[in-house]
CSV table of C-alpha atoms in Angstrom, one decimal:
chain,number,residue,atom,x,y,z
A,1,GLY,CA,43.3,124.6,188.0
A,2,ALA,CA,44.7,128.1,187.2
A,3,GLY,CA,42.6,130.4,185.1
A,4,VAL,CA,43.9,132.6,182.3
A,5,SER,CA,46.7,135.1,183.4
A,6,GLN,CA,48.2,138.1,181.9
A,7,SER,CA,51.2,140.1,182.1
A,8,PRO,CA,52.0,142.7,183.0
A,9,SER,CA,49.0,143.7,185.0
A,10,ASN,CA,49.8,147.6,184.0
A,11,LYS,CA,52.1,149.1,181.6
A,12,VAL,CA,53.0,152.3,181.2
A,13,THR,CA,55.2,153.5,177.9
A,14,GLU,CA,55.7,156.3,176.0
A,15,LYS,CA,54.5,157.3,172.4
A,16,GLY,CA,56.4,155.8,169.8
A,17,LYS,CA,57.6,152.5,171.8
A,18,ASP,CA,57.1,148.9,171.2
A,19,VAL,CA,55.0,146.7,174.1
A,20,GLU,CA,54.6,143.3,174.5
A,21,LEU,CA,51.7,141.8,176.3
A,22,ARG,CA,51.5,138.3,177.8
A,23,CYS,CA,48.7,135.7,177.7
A,24,ASP,CA,48.7,132.6,179.5
A,25,PRO,CA,45.4,130.6,178.6
A,26,ILE,CA,44.2,127.7,180.8
A,27,SER,CA,45.7,124.2,180.1
A,28,GLY,CA,44.1,122.5,177.3
A,29,HIS,CA,42.1,125.3,175.8
A,30,THR,CA,42.6,125.1,172.1
A,31,ALA,CA,41.2,128.7,171.5
A,32,LEU,CA,42.6,132.1,172.4
A,33,TYR,CA,41.3,135.4,171.9
A,34,TRP,CA,42.7,139.0,172.3
A,35,TYR,CA,39.9,141.9,173.1
A,36,ARG,CA,40.6,145.6,173.5
A,37,GLN,CA,38.6,147.7,176.0
A,38,SER,CA,38.4,151.3,176.4
A,39,LEU,CA,37.1,152.9,179.4
A,40,GLY,CA,33.4,152.4,179.8
A,41,GLN,CA,33.1,150.8,176.3
A,42,GLY,CA,32.6,147.3,175.1
A,43,LEU,CA,34.9,144.5,174.2
A,44,GLU,CA,36.7,145.1,170.5
A,45,PHE,CA,37.9,141.8,169.2
A,46,LEU,CA,41.5,141.8,167.9
A,47,ILE,CA,42.8,138.6,167.0
A,48,TYR,CA,41.6,134.7,167.6
A,49,PHE,CA,43.9,131.6,167.5
A,50,GLN,CA,42.3,128.0,167.1
A,51,GLY,CA,44.7,125.1,167.5
A,52,ASN,CA,47.6,124.8,164.3
A,53,SER,CA,45.1,126.9,162.5
A,54,ALA,CA,45.9,130.2,160.9
A,55,PRO,CA,44.8,133.1,163.1
A,56,ASP,CA,42.1,135.4,162.2
A,57,LYS,CA,43.4,138.9,162.4
A,58,SER,CA,40.4,140.5,161.0
A,59,GLY,CA,40.2,142.8,164.2
A,60,LEU,CA,43.8,144.3,164.5
A,61,PRO,CA,43.2,147.9,164.1
A,62,SER,CA,46.5,148.4,162.0
A,63,ASP,CA,49.5,146.8,160.9
A,64,ARG,CA,51.5,148.0,164.3
A,65,PHE,CA,49.6,145.2,165.9
A,66,SER,CA,50.6,141.6,165.6
A,67,ALA,CA,50.4,138.8,167.9
A,68,GLU,CA,51.7,135.1,168.1
A,69,ARG,CA,50.9,131.8,169.8
A,70,THR,CA,53.7,129.7,170.7
A,71,GLY,CA,53.3,125.9,170.8
A,72,GLY,CA,49.6,126.1,171.3
A,73,SER,CA,49.6,127.7,174.5
A,74,VAL,CA,51.3,131.1,175.2
A,75,SER,CA,50.3,134.2,173.4
A,76,THR,CA,51.9,137.5,173.0
A,77,LEU,CA,50.3,140.7,171.5
A,78,THR,CA,52.9,143.3,170.3
A,79,ILE,CA,52.3,146.9,169.5
A,80,GLN,CA,54.7,148.6,167.6
A,81,ARG,CA,55.1,152.7,167.7
A,82,THR,CA,52.6,152.9,170.3
A,83,GLN,CA,50.1,155.8,170.0
A,84,GLN,CA,47.8,157.6,172.7
A,85,GLU,CA,44.9,156.1,171.0
A,86,ASP,CA,46.2,152.2,171.8
A,87,SER,CA,45.7,153.1,175.7
A,88,ALA,CA,43.1,150.6,176.8
A,89,VAL,CA,42.9,147.2,178.6
A,90,TYR,CA,44.0,144.3,176.5
A,91,LEU,CA,42.0,141.1,177.5
A,92,CYS,CA,43.0,138.1,176.6
A,93,ALA,CA,40.5,135.0,176.7
A,94,SER,CA,40.5,131.2,175.9
A,95,SER,CA,38.0,128.4,175.5
A,96,LEU,CA,37.7,125.0,175.2
A,97,GLY,CA,37.6,124.9,171.5
A,98,PRO,CA,36.0,124.2,168.7
A,99,SER,CA,32.9,125.6,169.5
A,100,GLY,CA,33.7,126.3,173.0
A,101,ASN,CA,31.1,128.8,173.8
A,102,GLU,CA,32.0,130.1,177.3
A,103,GLN,CA,35.0,132.1,177.2
A,104,PHE,CA,37.5,132.7,180.1
A,105,PHE,CA,38.9,135.9,180.4
A,106,GLY,CA,42.2,136.8,182.1
A,107,PRO,CA,42.6,140.1,184.3
A,108,GLY,CA,43.7,142.2,181.4
A,109,THR,CA,46.8,144.4,180.9
A,110,ARG,CA,46.0,148.0,181.4
A,111,LEU,CA,48.1,149.9,178.7
A,112,THR,CA,48.8,153.6,179.0
A,113,VAL,CA,50.7,155.6,176.3
A,114,LEU,CA,51.7,159.0,177.3
B,1,GLY,CA,28.4,142.7,159.6
B,2,GLN,CA,27.3,142.1,163.2
B,3,SER,CA,25.7,144.8,165.4
B,4,LEU,CA,24.1,144.6,169.1
B,5,GLU,CA,22.2,147.3,170.7
B,6,GLN,CA,21.7,147.5,174.7
B,7,PRO,CA,21.0,150.0,177.0
B,8,SER,CA,24.0,151.9,178.2
B,9,GLU,CA,22.8,152.2,181.9
B,10,VAL,CA,20.0,151.1,184.2
B,11,THR,CA,19.2,151.7,187.8
B,12,ALA,CA,17.3,149.7,190.1
B,13,VAL,CA,16.9,149.0,194.0
B,14,GLU,CA,18.0,146.4,196.1
B,15,GLY,CA,15.4,143.6,196.2
B,16,ALA,CA,14.0,144.5,192.8
B,17,ILE,CA,13.7,142.8,189.3
B,18,VAL,CA,15.4,144.4,186.4
B,19,GLN,CA,15.6,143.2,182.7
B,20,ILE,CA,18.3,144.2,180.2
B,21,ASN,CA,17.3,143.9,176.7
B,22,CYS,CA,19.7,143.2,173.8
B,23,THR,CA,18.7,143.2,170.0
B,24,TYR,CA,20.9,141.9,167.4
B,25,GLN,CA,21.7,141.8,163.6
B,26,THR,CA,24.0,139.1,162.5
B,27,SER,CA,24.2,136.6,159.8
B,28,GLY,CA,24.3,132.7,160.6
B,29,PHE,CA,23.2,133.1,164.3
B,30,TYR,CA,24.3,130.3,166.3
B,31,GLY,CA,23.4,131.9,169.9
B,32,LEU,CA,23.0,134.7,172.6
B,33,SER,CA,25.4,134.8,175.8
B,34,TRP,CA,25.6,137.1,178.5
B,35,TYR,CA,28.6,138.5,180.5
B,36,GLN,CA,28.9,140.1,183.8
B,37,GLN,CA,32.0,142.7,184.4
B,38,HIS,CA,32.6,144.5,187.6
B,39,ASP,CA,34.7,147.5,187.7
B,40,GLY,CA,38.2,146.6,186.9
B,41,GLY,CA,37.6,143.1,186.7
B,42,ALA,CA,37.5,140.7,184.1
B,43,PRO,CA,34.2,139.7,182.3
B,44,THR,CA,32.6,136.3,183.5
B,45,PHE,CA,30.1,134.3,181.9
B,46,LEU,CA,26.5,133.9,182.6
B,47,SER,CA,24.6,132.3,180.4
B,48,TYR,CA,24.1,131.1,176.7
B,49,ASN,CA,20.9,130.7,174.8
B,50,ALA,CA,21.0,128.8,171.3
B,51,LEU,CA,17.3,128.1,171.6
B,52,ASP,CA,14.0,130.5,172.1
B,53,GLY,CA,12.7,130.6,175.4
B,54,LEU,CA,13.9,131.2,179.0
B,55,GLU,CA,16.9,129.8,181.0
B,56,GLU,CA,16.9,129.9,184.7
B,57,THR,CA,19.9,129.8,186.8
B,58,GLY,CA,19.3,131.1,190.3
B,59,ARG,CA,18.5,134.6,190.4
B,60,PHE,CA,19.5,135.3,187.0
B,61,SER,CA,17.4,134.2,183.9
B,62,SER,CA,18.3,134.7,180.1
B,63,PHE,CA,15.6,134.7,177.4
B,64,LEU,CA,15.8,134.5,173.4
B,65,SER,CA,13.7,135.1,170.7
B,66,ARG,CA,15.3,134.0,167.3
B,67,SER,CA,12.5,135.3,165.2
B,68,ASP,CA,12.7,138.7,166.9
B,69,SER,CA,16.5,138.8,167.0
B,70,TYR,CA,16.1,139.9,170.6
B,71,GLY,CA,16.9,138.3,174.0
B,72,TYR,CA,17.1,140.0,177.8
B,73,LEU,CA,18.8,139.0,180.9
B,74,LEU,CA,16.4,139.1,183.9
B,75,LEU,CA,18.1,139.7,187.3
B,76,GLN,CA,15.7,138.9,190.4
B,77,GLU,CA,16.1,139.9,193.9
B,78,LEU,CA,18.8,142.6,193.3
B,79,GLN,CA,21.9,142.7,195.7
B,80,MET,CA,24.4,145.4,195.9
B,81,LYS,CA,27.1,143.0,194.6
B,82,ASP,CA,24.8,142.8,191.0
B,83,SER,CA,26.0,146.5,190.4
B,84,ALA,CA,28.3,145.9,187.3
B,85,SER,CA,28.5,146.0,183.5
B,86,TYR,CA,26.4,143.2,181.7
B,87,PHE,CA,27.5,142.5,178.0
B,88,CYS,CA,25.3,140.3,175.4
B,89,ALA,CA,27.5,138.7,172.7
B,90,VAL,CA,26.4,137.0,170.0
B,91,ARG,CA,28.0,133.7,168.3
B,92,ASP,CA,27.7,133.6,164.9
B,93,ARG,CA,29.2,131.4,161.8
B,94,ARG,CA,32.3,133.3,161.8
B,95,ASN,CA,35.4,130.7,162.3
B,96,ALA,CA,32.8,127.7,162.5
B,97,GLY,CA,30.8,129.6,165.4
B,98,ASN,CA,33.8,130.1,167.8
B,99,MET,CA,33.7,134.1,167.6
B,100,LEU,CA,31.7,136.3,170.0
B,101,THR,CA,30.4,139.8,169.2
B,102,PHE,CA,29.9,141.9,172.0
B,103,GLY,CA,27.6,144.6,172.7
B,104,GLY,CA,28.6,148.0,174.3
B,105,GLY,CA,27.4,147.1,177.7
B,106,THR,CA,24.9,148.1,180.1
B,107,ARG,CA,26.2,149.4,183.4
B,108,LEU,CA,23.6,148.5,186.1
B,109,MET,CA,23.7,150.5,189.5
B,110,VAL,CA,21.6,148.9,192.3
B,111,LYS,CA,20.9,151.4,195.1
B,112,PRO,CA,19.9,150.7,198.6
């Protein structure tokens, strides 16, 4: 079956604009994760969804960041009033939860804030 | 909190063996994972160790010592396509063990 997909693959925006990034997890995977990766760096955890439980938002860097997961499937990460330091690759992953160890990653969205 | 240490960069020649170490500090440790990421690509799962010892999968092996909070990834018979970044990640008790904390990654360069 299809893997994790993300859209858009690239997004260039101006400072101060809002952006929405989309993630389609693997069908049947109940756990969904968002990460941020700056050039040459590791993966920074942002937010975690598990089924219908309240999401773990502990990794969101500021209140400009928010995420939703509708119907236990598709997720949208929204960044409001983007700043240049938000430029990074945003990766989505899903796993066969709970306690699914192997996370399957999407190709990421490369966000550039000018 | 959680922290992981791994070398930032390793260089080796084709056909050689290379070991990438990872030390970690965490609470409620469940296991250690390894992921591979080629430039511009998505991380892909390589291995997971929950118990002490060596797990072998083809040319790649992963080792864990829980008492030493230490693990390593061993790559044998290196090929040019193994040039990539390798991340260790700990699974701990946060969110009932469904979370991974990633290290900063080790960039492996394989030379002919």
